[in-house]
mmCIF file of C-alpha atoms in Angstrom:
data_model
loop_
_atom_site.group_PDB
_atom_site.id
_atom_site.type_symbol
_atom_site.label_atom_id
_atom_site.label_comp_id
_atom_site.label_asym_id
_atom_site.label_seq_id
_atom_site.Cartn_x
_atom_site.Cartn_y
_atom_site.Cartn_z
ATOM 1 C CA UNK A 1 -54.741 -72.578 -155.155
ATOM 2 C CA UNK A 2 -55.533 -71.976 -151.396
ATOM 3 C CA UNK A 3 -58.547 -70.240 -150.201
ATOM 4 C CA UNK A 4 -59.267 -68.451 -147.027
ATOM 5 C CA UNK A 5 -61.658 -70.443 -145.154
ATOM 6 C CA UNK A 6 -63.933 -68.784 -142.508
ATOM 7 C CA UNK A 7 -66.390 -70.285 -139.996
ATOM 8 C CA UNK A 8 -69.829 -70.973 -140.960
ATOM 9 C CA UNK A 9 -71.139 -67.099 -141.216
ATOM 10 C CA UNK A 10 -74.318 -65.899 -138.605
ATOM 11 C CA UNK A 11 -76.442 -65.694 -141.848
ATOM 12 C CA UNK A 12 -75.917 -68.970 -142.962
ATOM 13 C CA UNK A 13 -76.431 -70.970 -139.604
ATOM 14 C CA UNK A 14 -79.974 -71.044 -140.221
ATOM 15 C CA UNK A 15 -79.357 -73.195 -143.674
ATOM 16 C CA UNK A 16 -80.668 -76.642 -143.493
ATOM 17 C CA UNK A 17 -78.269 -78.975 -145.445
ATOM 18 C CA UNK A 18 -78.988 -79.492 -149.380
ATOM 19 C CA UNK A 19 -80.450 -76.175 -150.001
ATOM 20 C CA UNK A 20 -79.927 -75.576 -153.670
ATOM 21 C CA UNK A 21 -80.902 -71.915 -153.080
ATOM 22 C CA UNK A 22 -77.667 -71.582 -151.234
ATOM 23 C CA UNK A 23 -75.725 -70.402 -154.282
ATOM 24 C CA UNK A 24 -78.079 -67.732 -154.666
ATOM 25 C CA UNK A 25 -79.250 -66.570 -151.412
ATOM 26 C CA UNK A 26 -77.102 -67.427 -148.505
ATOM 27 C CA UNK A 27 -79.878 -66.465 -145.907
ATOM 28 C CA UNK A 28 -82.590 -68.963 -147.665
ATOM 29 C CA UNK A 29 -83.732 -71.943 -145.976
ATOM 30 C CA UNK A 30 -83.735 -75.180 -147.817
ATOM 31 C CA UNK A 31 -86.972 -76.578 -149.553
ATOM 32 C CA UNK A 32 -85.652 -80.024 -148.789
ATOM 33 C CA UNK A 33 -83.651 -81.712 -146.110
ATOM 34 C CA UNK A 34 -81.154 -84.040 -146.339
ATOM 35 C CA UNK A 35 -82.344 -87.681 -147.156
ATOM 36 C CA UNK A 36 -82.193 -89.574 -144.265
ATOM 37 C CA UNK A 37 -81.482 -86.690 -141.849
ATOM 38 C CA UNK A 38 -83.196 -84.355 -140.111
ATOM 39 C CA UNK A 39 -82.396 -81.320 -141.855
ATOM 40 C CA UNK A 40 -79.494 -80.360 -139.770
ATOM 41 C CA UNK A 41 -78.115 -76.917 -139.963
ATOM 42 C CA UNK A 42 -75.337 -75.854 -141.997
ATOM 43 C CA UNK A 43 -73.338 -75.055 -139.006
ATOM 44 C CA UNK A 44 -73.818 -78.524 -137.485
ATOM 45 C CA UNK A 45 -72.131 -80.092 -140.341
ATOM 46 C CA UNK A 46 -69.339 -78.164 -140.980
ATOM 47 C CA UNK A 47 -66.712 -76.100 -139.070
ATOM 48 C CA UNK A 48 -66.625 -73.789 -142.140
ATOM 49 C CA UNK A 49 -68.272 -72.975 -145.521
ATOM 50 C CA UNK A 50 -67.194 -70.872 -148.068
ATOM 51 C CA UNK A 51 -69.867 -69.153 -149.748
ATOM 52 C CA UNK A 52 -68.119 -68.050 -152.426
ATOM 53 C CA UNK A 53 -68.002 -71.028 -155.262
ATOM 54 C CA UNK A 54 -64.603 -72.187 -155.859
ATOM 55 C CA UNK A 55 -66.124 -72.983 -159.574
ATOM 56 C CA UNK A 56 -69.201 -72.652 -161.610
ATOM 57 C CA UNK A 57 -70.814 -74.331 -164.332
ATOM 58 C CA UNK A 58 -74.288 -74.768 -166.184
ATOM 59 C CA UNK A 59 -75.456 -77.458 -163.820
ATOM 60 C CA UNK A 60 -73.931 -76.519 -160.616
ATOM 61 C CA UNK A 61 -71.470 -74.904 -158.496
ATOM 62 C CA UNK A 62 -68.657 -75.980 -155.976
ATOM 63 C CA UNK A 63 -68.010 -74.844 -152.328
ATOM 64 C CA UNK A 64 -65.215 -75.385 -150.131
ATOM 65 C CA UNK A 65 -65.879 -76.683 -146.863
ATOM 66 C CA UNK A 66 -64.474 -78.053 -143.577
ATOM 67 C CA UNK A 67 -65.953 -80.777 -141.522
ATOM 68 C CA UNK A 68 -65.790 -81.097 -137.734
ATOM 69 C CA UNK A 69 -63.208 -83.917 -138.086
ATOM 70 C CA UNK A 70 -61.019 -81.275 -139.969
ATOM 71 C CA UNK A 71 -61.137 -83.025 -143.373
ATOM 72 C CA UNK A 72 -61.310 -80.352 -146.099
ATOM 73 C CA UNK A 73 -64.546 -81.273 -148.779
ATOM 74 C CA UNK A 74 -65.954 -80.050 -151.941
ATOM 75 C CA UNK A 75 -69.632 -79.714 -152.122
ATOM 76 C CA UNK A 76 -71.195 -79.410 -155.255
ATOM 77 C CA UNK A 77 -74.703 -77.748 -155.057
ATOM 78 C CA UNK A 78 -77.128 -77.882 -158.528
ATOM 79 C CA UNK A 79 -78.602 -74.578 -159.517
ATOM 80 C CA UNK A 80 -81.981 -74.376 -158.139
ATOM 81 C CA UNK A 81 -83.716 -74.126 -161.498
ATOM 82 C CA UNK A 82 -81.910 -75.908 -163.919
ATOM 83 C CA UNK A 83 -84.125 -79.241 -163.911
ATOM 84 C CA UNK A 84 -87.128 -76.875 -165.270
ATOM 85 C CA UNK A 85 -84.611 -74.929 -167.150
ATOM 86 C CA UNK A 86 -82.742 -77.871 -168.907
ATOM 87 C CA UNK A 87 -86.257 -78.861 -170.003
ATOM 88 C CA UNK A 88 -87.170 -76.067 -171.875
ATOM 89 C CA UNK A 89 -83.520 -75.775 -173.262
ATOM 90 C CA UNK A 90 -84.317 -79.224 -174.836
ATOM 91 C CA UNK A 91 -87.385 -78.183 -176.454
ATOM 92 C CA UNK A 92 -85.973 -74.824 -177.703
ATOM 93 C CA UNK A 93 -82.854 -76.831 -179.423
ATOM 94 C CA UNK A 94 -85.607 -79.398 -180.763
ATOM 95 C CA UNK A 95 -87.668 -76.586 -182.125
ATOM 96 C CA UNK A 96 -84.351 -74.973 -184.124
ATOM 97 C CA UNK A 97 -82.820 -78.243 -185.291
ATOM 98 C CA UNK A 98 -86.434 -79.164 -186.903
ATOM 99 C CA UNK A 99 -86.231 -75.433 -188.861
ATOM 100 C CA UNK A 100 -82.805 -76.020 -189.679
ATOM 101 C CA UNK A 101 -83.686 -79.766 -191.166
ATOM 102 C CA UNK A 102 -86.580 -78.091 -193.286
ATOM 103 C CA UNK A 103 -84.543 -75.365 -194.399
ATOM 104 C CA UNK A 104 -81.192 -77.407 -195.186
ATOM 105 C CA UNK A 105 -82.456 -81.062 -195.608
ATOM 106 C CA UNK A 106 -78.893 -82.412 -195.672
ATOM 107 C CA UNK A 107 -78.331 -81.268 -192.022
ATOM 108 C CA UNK A 108 -79.992 -83.810 -189.677
ATOM 109 C CA UNK A 109 -78.637 -83.085 -186.170
ATOM 110 C CA UNK A 110 -81.760 -84.479 -184.360
ATOM 111 C CA UNK A 111 -79.480 -87.056 -182.650
ATOM 112 C CA UNK A 112 -78.311 -84.021 -180.481
ATOM 113 C CA UNK A 113 -82.109 -83.700 -178.981
ATOM 114 C CA UNK A 114 -81.955 -87.551 -178.629
ATOM 115 C CA UNK A 115 -78.517 -87.361 -176.788
ATOM 116 C CA UNK A 116 -79.546 -84.593 -174.497
ATOM 117 C CA UNK A 117 -83.011 -86.032 -173.680
ATOM 118 C CA UNK A 118 -81.067 -89.164 -172.477
ATOM 119 C CA UNK A 119 -78.065 -87.634 -170.911
ATOM 120 C CA UNK A 120 -79.798 -84.467 -168.893
ATOM 121 C CA UNK A 121 -81.736 -86.634 -166.520
ATOM 122 C CA UNK A 122 -78.340 -88.779 -165.749
ATOM 123 C CA UNK A 123 -75.909 -85.736 -165.135
ATOM 124 C CA UNK A 124 -78.873 -83.999 -162.681
ATOM 125 C CA UNK A 125 -78.766 -86.962 -160.472
ATOM 126 C CA UNK A 126 -75.660 -86.758 -158.159
ATOM 127 C CA UNK A 127 -75.863 -89.868 -156.492
ATOM 128 C CA UNK A 128 -75.490 -91.548 -159.791
ATOM 129 C CA UNK A 129 -72.524 -89.511 -160.430
ATOM 130 C CA UNK A 130 -71.376 -90.703 -156.993
ATOM 131 C CA UNK A 131 -71.638 -94.020 -157.981
ATOM 132 C CA UNK A 132 -69.982 -93.569 -161.150
ATOM 133 C CA UNK A 133 -66.897 -92.084 -159.462
ATOM 134 C CA UNK A 134 -66.687 -94.719 -156.763
ATOM 135 C CA UNK A 135 -66.999 -97.363 -159.993
ATOM 136 C CA UNK A 136 -64.062 -95.878 -161.637
ATOM 137 C CA UNK A 137 -62.147 -95.697 -158.674
ATOM 138 C CA UNK A 138 -61.933 -99.582 -158.136
ATOM 139 C CA UNK A 139 -61.842 -100.406 -161.691
ATOM 140 C CA UNK A 140 -58.664 -98.211 -162.235
ATOM 141 C CA UNK A 141 -57.187 -98.718 -158.843
ATOM 142 C CA UNK A 142 -54.177 -100.255 -160.303
ATOM 143 C CA UNK A 143 -53.089 -97.070 -161.513
ATOM 144 C CA UNK A 144 -51.488 -95.470 -158.261
ATOM 145 C CA UNK A 145 -51.133 -92.052 -159.844
ATOM 146 C CA UNK A 146 -54.798 -91.767 -160.549
ATOM 147 C CA UNK A 147 -56.849 -90.005 -157.708
ATOM 148 C CA UNK A 148 -60.626 -89.897 -157.537
ATOM 149 C CA UNK A 149 -62.189 -87.943 -154.724
ATOM 150 C CA UNK A 150 -63.768 -90.160 -152.016
ATOM 151 C CA UNK A 151 -67.909 -89.663 -151.948
ATOM 152 C CA UNK A 152 -69.160 -88.575 -148.644
ATOM 153 C CA UNK A 153 -72.609 -90.431 -148.883
ATOM 154 C CA UNK A 154 -73.980 -88.986 -145.617
ATOM 155 C CA UNK A 155 -73.751 -85.277 -147.013
ATOM 156 C CA UNK A 156 -74.981 -86.056 -150.416
ATOM 157 C CA UNK A 157 -78.297 -86.328 -152.247
ATOM 158 C CA UNK A 158 -79.784 -86.508 -155.942
ATOM 159 C CA UNK A 159 -78.923 -82.529 -155.900
ATOM 160 C CA UNK A 160 -75.891 -82.202 -153.473
ATOM 161 C CA UNK A 161 -72.480 -84.116 -153.764
ATOM 162 C CA UNK A 162 -70.043 -83.788 -151.144
ATOM 163 C CA UNK A 163 -66.340 -85.204 -151.760
ATOM 164 C CA UNK A 164 -63.252 -84.986 -150.625
ATOM 165 C CA UNK A 165 -61.384 -81.510 -151.665
ATOM 166 C CA UNK A 166 -58.907 -82.161 -154.218
ATOM 167 C CA UNK A 167 -56.085 -78.989 -155.410
ATOM 168 C CA UNK A 168 -53.914 -79.055 -158.615
ATOM 169 C CA UNK A 169 -53.502 -77.215 -161.819
ATOM 170 C CA UNK A 170 -55.880 -78.170 -165.121
ATOM 171 C CA UNK A 171 -54.211 -80.374 -167.201
ATOM 172 C CA UNK A 172 -53.695 -78.014 -170.209
ATOM 173 C CA UNK A 173 -51.924 -75.808 -167.830
ATOM 174 C CA UNK A 174 -48.189 -75.769 -168.945
ATOM 175 C CA UNK A 175 -47.085 -73.044 -166.713
ATOM 176 C CA UNK A 176 -48.482 -74.456 -163.913
ATOM 177 C CA UNK A 177 -46.647 -78.105 -164.826
ATOM 178 C CA UNK A 178 -43.289 -75.991 -165.270
ATOM 179 C CA UNK A 179 -43.691 -74.168 -161.934
ATOM 180 C CA UNK A 180 -44.315 -77.860 -160.193
ATOM 181 C CA UNK A 181 -41.816 -79.663 -162.203
ATOM 182 C CA UNK A 182 -44.176 -82.268 -163.451
ATOM 183 C CA UNK A 183 -43.300 -83.821 -166.958
ATOM 184 C CA UNK A 184 -46.090 -83.184 -169.495
ATOM 185 C CA UNK A 185 -45.171 -86.403 -171.443
ATOM 186 C CA UNK A 186 -45.761 -88.377 -168.414
ATOM 187 C CA UNK A 187 -49.055 -86.726 -167.711
ATOM 188 C CA UNK A 188 -50.243 -87.401 -171.479
ATOM 189 C CA UNK A 189 -48.848 -90.852 -170.962
ATOM 190 C CA UNK A 190 -50.729 -91.646 -168.238
ATOM 191 C CA UNK A 191 -53.689 -89.875 -169.581
ATOM 192 C CA UNK A 192 -53.786 -92.405 -172.909
ATOM 193 C CA UNK A 193 -53.415 -95.145 -170.285
ATOM 194 C CA UNK A 194 -56.396 -94.308 -168.255
ATOM 195 C CA UNK A 195 -58.753 -93.734 -171.453
ATOM 196 C CA UNK A 196 -57.117 -96.722 -173.199
ATOM 197 C CA UNK A 197 -57.963 -98.862 -170.143
ATOM 198 C CA UNK A 198 -61.745 -97.538 -169.984
ATOM 199 C CA UNK A 199 -62.805 -97.784 -173.697
ATOM 200 C CA UNK A 200 -60.999 -101.048 -174.597
ATOM 201 C CA UNK A 201 -60.807 -103.181 -171.382
ATOM 202 C CA UNK A 202 -64.078 -101.905 -169.363
ATOM 203 C CA UNK A 203 -65.967 -100.483 -171.601
ATOM 204 C CA UNK A 204 -67.214 -97.834 -169.157
ATOM 205 C CA UNK A 205 -65.746 -94.437 -170.134
ATOM 206 C CA UNK A 206 -65.497 -90.780 -168.577
ATOM 207 C CA UNK A 207 -66.918 -88.845 -171.422
ATOM 208 C CA UNK A 208 -66.226 -85.283 -170.138
ATOM 209 C CA UNK A 209 -62.515 -85.028 -169.915
ATOM 210 C CA UNK A 210 -62.288 -80.951 -170.569
ATOM 211 C CA UNK A 211 -59.396 -79.365 -168.543
ATOM 212 C CA UNK A 212 -61.329 -78.608 -165.357
ATOM 213 C CA UNK A 213 -62.727 -82.184 -165.204
ATOM 214 C CA UNK A 214 -58.794 -83.422 -165.077
ATOM 215 C CA UNK A 215 -56.325 -81.851 -162.683
ATOM 216 C CA UNK A 216 -52.572 -82.524 -161.881
ATOM 217 C CA UNK A 217 -50.419 -82.395 -159.044
ATOM 218 C CA UNK A 218 -47.547 -83.685 -156.970
ATOM 219 C CA UNK A 219 -48.304 -85.811 -154.037
ATOM 220 C CA UNK A 220 -47.659 -83.595 -151.196
ATOM 221 C CA UNK A 221 -45.990 -86.601 -149.451
ATOM 222 C CA UNK A 222 -44.550 -88.915 -151.998
ATOM 223 C CA UNK A 223 -43.696 -85.862 -154.417
ATOM 224 C CA UNK A 224 -45.021 -88.126 -157.035
ATOM 225 C CA UNK A 225 -47.013 -86.969 -160.116
ATOM 226 C CA UNK A 226 -50.833 -87.500 -159.808
ATOM 227 C CA UNK A 227 -53.789 -87.301 -162.036
ATOM 228 C CA UNK A 228 -57.290 -86.249 -159.863
ATOM 229 C CA UNK A 229 -60.233 -87.255 -162.223
ATOM 230 C CA UNK A 230 -63.541 -85.120 -161.653
ATOM 231 C CA UNK A 231 -67.109 -84.719 -162.400
ATOM 232 C CA UNK A 232 -68.481 -88.456 -162.984
ATOM 233 C CA UNK A 233 -72.092 -87.471 -164.285
ATOM 234 C CA UNK A 234 -71.464 -88.296 -167.647
ATOM 235 C CA UNK A 235 -70.383 -92.320 -168.618
ATOM 236 C CA UNK A 236 -70.835 -93.981 -171.882
ATOM 237 C CA UNK A 237 -71.087 -97.653 -171.454
ATOM 238 C CA UNK A 238 -69.920 -99.671 -174.023
ATOM 239 C CA UNK A 239 -71.771 -102.907 -175.386
ATOM 240 C CA UNK A 240 -69.565 -106.012 -175.671
ATOM 241 C CA UNK A 241 -70.075 -106.437 -179.505
ATOM 242 C CA UNK A 242 -69.413 -102.487 -180.082
ATOM 243 C CA UNK A 243 -66.166 -102.476 -177.676
ATOM 244 C CA UNK A 244 -64.721 -105.451 -179.544
ATOM 245 C CA UNK A 245 -65.255 -104.002 -183.029
ATOM 246 C CA UNK A 246 -64.336 -100.744 -181.783
ATOM 247 C CA UNK A 247 -60.690 -102.205 -180.390
ATOM 248 C CA UNK A 248 -60.143 -104.095 -183.965
ATOM 249 C CA UNK A 249 -60.976 -101.074 -185.619
ATOM 250 C CA UNK A 250 -58.328 -99.061 -184.001
ATOM 251 C CA UNK A 251 -55.686 -101.974 -184.264
ATOM 252 C CA UNK A 252 -56.131 -102.031 -187.854
ATOM 253 C CA UNK A 253 -55.858 -97.894 -187.995
ATOM 254 C CA UNK A 254 -52.798 -98.149 -185.886
ATOM 255 C CA UNK A 255 -51.078 -100.698 -188.528
ATOM 256 C CA UNK A 256 -52.904 -99.187 -191.720
ATOM 257 C CA UNK A 257 -54.791 -102.335 -192.405
ATOM 258 C CA UNK A 258 -57.066 -101.091 -195.166
ATOM 259 C CA UNK A 259 -59.378 -104.161 -195.025
ATOM 260 C CA UNK A 260 -59.735 -104.118 -191.185
ATOM 261 C CA UNK A 261 -60.549 -100.342 -191.668
ATOM 262 C CA UNK A 262 -63.459 -101.051 -193.918
ATOM 263 C CA UNK A 263 -64.347 -104.370 -192.361
ATOM 264 C CA UNK A 264 -64.880 -102.749 -188.597
ATOM 265 C CA UNK A 265 -65.714 -99.434 -189.628
ATOM 266 C CA UNK A 266 -68.971 -100.964 -191.786
ATOM 267 C CA UNK A 267 -69.489 -103.205 -188.317
ATOM 268 C CA UNK A 268 -69.666 -99.790 -186.445
ATOM 269 C CA UNK A 269 -72.471 -98.256 -188.709
ATOM 270 C CA UNK A 270 -70.292 -96.125 -191.001
ATOM 271 C CA UNK A 271 -71.353 -98.237 -194.492
ATOM 272 C CA UNK A 272 -69.794 -96.526 -197.569
ATOM 273 C CA UNK A 273 -68.614 -93.646 -195.549
ATOM 274 C CA UNK A 274 -65.833 -95.581 -193.912
ATOM 275 C CA UNK A 275 -63.152 -93.427 -195.360
ATOM 276 C CA UNK A 276 -64.851 -90.536 -193.834
ATOM 277 C CA UNK A 277 -65.402 -92.215 -190.550
ATOM 278 C CA UNK A 278 -61.870 -93.230 -190.016
ATOM 279 C CA UNK A 279 -60.514 -89.643 -190.750
ATOM 280 C CA UNK A 280 -63.276 -88.109 -188.365
ATOM 281 C CA UNK A 281 -62.328 -90.749 -185.654
ATOM 282 C CA UNK A 282 -58.536 -90.245 -185.844
ATOM 283 C CA UNK A 283 -58.427 -86.419 -186.818
ATOM 284 C CA UNK A 284 -55.955 -87.630 -189.481
ATOM 285 C CA UNK A 285 -56.038 -87.087 -193.187
ATOM 286 C CA UNK A 286 -56.710 -90.285 -195.344
ATOM 287 C CA UNK A 287 -53.005 -90.517 -196.817
ATOM 288 C CA UNK A 288 -52.000 -90.973 -193.103
ATOM 289 C CA UNK A 289 -54.811 -93.560 -192.450
ATOM 290 C CA UNK A 290 -53.282 -95.546 -195.240
ATOM 291 C CA UNK A 291 -49.957 -95.361 -194.004
ATOM 292 C CA UNK A 292 -50.960 -96.362 -190.606
ATOM 293 C CA UNK A 293 -51.527 -93.589 -187.996
ATOM 294 C CA UNK A 294 -48.935 -95.142 -185.677
ATOM 295 C CA UNK A 295 -46.234 -94.853 -188.485
ATOM 296 C CA UNK A 296 -46.963 -91.442 -189.254
ATOM 297 C CA UNK A 297 -46.605 -88.382 -187.290
ATOM 298 C CA UNK A 298 -48.927 -85.513 -186.724
ATOM 299 C CA UNK A 299 -47.867 -82.492 -188.876
ATOM 300 C CA UNK A 300 -49.187 -78.902 -189.176
ATOM 301 C CA UNK A 301 -49.751 -79.179 -192.703
ATOM 302 C CA UNK A 302 -52.195 -82.212 -192.131
ATOM 303 C CA UNK A 303 -54.067 -80.264 -189.314
ATOM 304 C CA UNK A 304 -54.443 -77.521 -191.272
ATOM 305 C CA UNK A 305 -56.001 -79.961 -194.389
ATOM 306 C CA UNK A 306 -58.157 -81.561 -191.981
ATOM 307 C CA UNK A 307 -59.716 -78.383 -190.422
ATOM 308 C CA UNK A 308 -60.347 -76.733 -194.214
ATOM 309 C CA UNK A 309 -61.833 -79.944 -195.345
ATOM 310 C CA UNK A 310 -64.067 -80.390 -192.118
ATOM 311 C CA UNK A 311 -66.555 -77.745 -193.916
ATOM 312 C CA UNK A 312 -66.384 -79.297 -197.262
ATOM 313 C CA UNK A 313 -67.617 -82.601 -196.098
ATOM 314 C CA UNK A 314 -70.197 -81.304 -193.638
ATOM 315 C CA UNK A 315 -73.189 -82.943 -195.060
ATOM 316 C CA UNK A 316 -71.357 -86.351 -195.135
ATOM 317 C CA UNK A 317 -70.500 -85.992 -191.829
ATOM 318 C CA UNK A 318 -74.110 -85.051 -190.857
ATOM 319 C CA UNK A 319 -75.033 -88.143 -192.526
ATOM 320 C CA UNK A 320 -72.219 -90.391 -190.994
ATOM 321 C CA UNK A 321 -73.129 -89.256 -187.328
ATOM 322 C CA UNK A 322 -76.793 -90.220 -187.788
ATOM 323 C CA UNK A 323 -75.606 -93.785 -189.057
ATOM 324 C CA UNK A 324 -73.284 -94.768 -186.153
ATOM 325 C CA UNK A 325 -74.273 -96.360 -182.824
ATOM 326 C CA UNK A 326 -75.151 -93.932 -180.040
ATOM 327 C CA UNK A 327 -72.441 -95.146 -178.495
ATOM 328 C CA UNK A 328 -70.240 -93.643 -180.707
ATOM 329 C CA UNK A 329 -70.980 -90.163 -180.254
ATOM 330 C CA UNK A 330 -70.093 -89.407 -176.794
ATOM 331 C CA UNK A 331 -66.608 -91.514 -177.927
ATOM 332 C CA UNK A 332 -66.222 -89.082 -180.816
ATOM 333 C CA UNK A 333 -66.527 -86.232 -178.298
ATOM 334 C CA UNK A 334 -64.515 -87.744 -175.843
ATOM 335 C CA UNK A 335 -61.359 -88.268 -178.669
ATOM 336 C CA UNK A 336 -61.865 -84.788 -179.577
ATOM 337 C CA UNK A 337 -61.129 -83.415 -176.044
ATOM 338 C CA UNK A 338 -58.295 -85.720 -175.495
ATOM 339 C CA UNK A 339 -56.889 -84.633 -178.636
ATOM 340 C CA UNK A 340 -57.206 -80.595 -177.594
ATOM 341 C CA UNK A 341 -55.485 -81.547 -174.191
ATOM 342 C CA UNK A 342 -52.823 -83.430 -176.094
ATOM 343 C CA UNK A 343 -52.335 -80.596 -178.783
ATOM 344 C CA UNK A 344 -52.064 -77.892 -175.963
ATOM 345 C CA UNK A 345 -49.552 -80.142 -173.962
ATOM 346 C CA UNK A 346 -47.637 -80.575 -177.183
ATOM 347 C CA UNK A 347 -47.506 -84.376 -176.896
ATOM 348 C CA UNK A 348 -50.038 -85.271 -179.749
ATOM 349 C CA UNK A 349 -47.154 -86.798 -182.101
ATOM 350 C CA UNK A 350 -45.838 -89.369 -179.144
ATOM 351 C CA UNK A 351 -46.213 -92.830 -180.076
ATOM 352 C CA UNK A 352 -46.821 -93.611 -176.483
ATOM 353 C CA UNK A 353 -50.936 -93.256 -176.749
ATOM 354 C CA UNK A 354 -50.726 -95.881 -179.798
ATOM 355 C CA UNK A 355 -48.575 -98.191 -177.712
ATOM 356 C CA UNK A 356 -51.064 -97.943 -174.760
ATOM 357 C CA UNK A 357 -54.048 -98.500 -177.285
ATOM 358 C CA UNK A 358 -52.178 -101.417 -178.554
ATOM 359 C CA UNK A 359 -51.939 -102.969 -175.346
ATOM 360 C CA UNK A 360 -55.389 -102.412 -173.785
ATOM 361 C CA UNK A 361 -56.840 -103.820 -177.263
ATOM 362 C CA UNK A 362 -54.568 -106.781 -177.098
ATOM 363 C CA UNK A 363 -55.718 -107.721 -173.586
ATOM 364 C CA UNK A 364 -59.402 -106.821 -174.493
ATOM 365 C CA UNK A 365 -59.552 -109.390 -177.372
ATOM 366 C CA UNK A 366 -57.662 -111.943 -175.716
ATOM 367 C CA UNK A 367 -59.776 -111.813 -172.567
ATOM 368 C CA UNK A 368 -63.018 -112.071 -175.113
ATOM 369 C CA UNK A 369 -61.262 -115.215 -176.852
ATOM 370 C CA UNK A 370 -60.386 -117.022 -173.373
ATOM 371 C CA UNK A 371 -64.241 -116.355 -172.451
ATOM 372 C CA UNK A 372 -65.051 -118.073 -175.564
ATOM 373 C CA UNK A 373 -62.706 -120.961 -175.654
ATOM 374 C CA UNK A 374 -64.090 -124.560 -174.884
ATOM 375 C CA UNK A 375 -60.843 -126.242 -173.543
ATOM 376 C CA UNK A 376 -58.012 -125.425 -171.519
ATOM 377 C CA UNK A 377 -55.479 -125.810 -174.199
ATOM 378 C CA UNK A 378 -57.102 -123.340 -176.347
ATOM 379 C CA UNK A 379 -57.160 -120.771 -173.395
ATOM 380 C CA UNK A 380 -53.407 -121.470 -172.881
ATOM 381 C CA UNK A 381 -52.766 -120.905 -176.535
ATOM 382 C CA UNK A 382 -54.443 -117.665 -176.159
ATOM 383 C CA UNK A 383 -52.846 -116.652 -173.101
ATOM 384 C CA UNK A 384 -49.304 -117.430 -174.856
ATOM 385 C CA UNK A 385 -50.622 -115.467 -177.966
ATOM 386 C CA UNK A 386 -51.380 -112.364 -175.817
ATOM 387 C CA UNK A 387 -48.346 -112.496 -173.784
ATOM 388 C CA UNK A 388 -46.137 -112.736 -177.050
ATOM 389 C CA UNK A 389 -47.762 -109.701 -178.398
ATOM 390 C CA UNK A 390 -47.332 -107.390 -175.286
ATOM 391 C CA UNK A 391 -43.644 -108.647 -175.130
ATOM 392 C CA UNK A 392 -43.281 -107.436 -178.954
ATOM 393 C CA UNK A 393 -45.063 -104.306 -177.913
ATOM 394 C CA UNK A 394 -42.774 -103.555 -175.025
ATOM 395 C CA UNK A 395 -39.821 -104.264 -176.880
ATOM 396 C CA UNK A 396 -40.960 -101.687 -179.638
ATOM 397 C CA UNK A 397 -41.263 -99.391 -176.662
ATOM 398 C CA UNK A 398 -37.980 -99.935 -175.490
ATOM 399 C CA UNK A 399 -36.696 -99.390 -179.062
ATOM 400 C CA UNK A 400 -38.380 -95.889 -179.410
ATOM 401 C CA UNK A 401 -37.143 -95.066 -175.739
ATOM 402 C CA UNK A 402 -33.413 -95.924 -176.883
ATOM 403 C CA UNK A 403 -33.970 -94.338 -180.249
ATOM 404 C CA UNK A 404 -34.877 -90.808 -178.308
ATOM 405 C CA UNK A 405 -32.380 -91.444 -175.185
ATOM 406 C CA UNK A 406 -28.930 -89.680 -175.049
ATOM 407 C CA UNK A 407 -27.954 -93.624 -175.167
ATOM 408 C CA UNK A 408 -29.584 -93.572 -178.836
ATOM 409 C CA UNK A 409 -28.009 -90.468 -179.630
ATOM 410 C CA UNK A 410 -24.678 -91.871 -179.046
ATOM 411 C CA UNK A 411 -24.990 -95.182 -180.840
ATOM 412 C CA UNK A 412 -26.301 -93.269 -183.762
ATOM 413 C CA UNK A 413 -22.869 -90.994 -183.878
ATOM 414 C CA UNK A 414 -20.901 -94.054 -183.232
ATOM 415 C CA UNK A 415 -22.618 -95.956 -186.187
ATOM 416 C CA UNK A 416 -21.921 -92.876 -188.399
ATOM 417 C CA UNK A 417 -18.241 -92.544 -187.364
ATOM 418 C CA UNK A 418 -17.843 -96.605 -188.249
ATOM 419 C CA UNK A 419 -19.532 -95.869 -191.483
ATOM 420 C CA UNK A 420 -17.153 -92.985 -192.361
ATOM 421 C CA UNK A 421 -13.851 -94.633 -191.346
ATOM 422 C CA UNK A 422 -14.704 -97.623 -193.664
#
């Protein structure tokens, strides 16, 4: 995890800050200067700058640097021709998808082009990414284990983003967690809390939680486990009506309330395809959905069944994705990425994720009802009902903990012995 840092090399001292060409030619001069600055030299801003990137992706790459006050930062530099190239890529995608639709009319994936056209300019604006990072840091500040790197606005532009450097292992790296004594169940549970809060309570959702964007570590000072959330370029804002219907749908899915599943799936645009929608959303079989996904653990055979049936229902899935609101598309992607992390950590069968979801759904719906209440008495009634429901959820969580603990094993053995003696 450690990188050898060197002083700003002589051939980099001529660089003005915010040069996208840095990533291909360290001796080049920037075509644009820093906004609000006078085109400072790289050596004016950093004691050292690692020209070799820490990581690279399709849009940008990240360099490690040290400021003159000694703080280590990460400098995210956009690739020089990415804006032009991304526009060309979208045109090619549109042509290819039109050809596929012409050849196979049942496969209509033009929503992919629409989403790319909408999201690409947003992702390429690094100032927007910085604002998203600050917003989610404030929004989830009550989670002491969540860390969002601080943005250095004076060293950032639309194509350069400078933030505090964060170290850690990727969230799917079980070997890293074992070496650093990090509990995978705690990580999985906290990840579920974080995303349940974003989706159900606030409707402001980080939509790119692939393992490279979610780091885990032990705080060097407190030795407590932390999650570091990176790459805040792509967020989905959920409209209130959509978010509340989504809350009610998940409550119904957890309990196995088939009437609720149909009602809220239809509200979210699934129509008669609501059984397929429930299965796509949860990645569970219709049998499990009927029983309540909170009551039935995931099994290997069910996973095999889901994968086998996915190809059979591809035309219907295509139709479904064209029906649902565009807000749903990024949520489906986010759910899939989170499930992938849980599968790697082997925590997908845990009940904690449903408990966290239930809590957040309860809070979100109660807050909405309070906002519509006309009297103080009605607001008090809603608050008392919310408190009772949250208490019941906590009691159920305690029951599950006791059941899975050593104490639960002892109690079970004792009851078995008593039953045997009688």
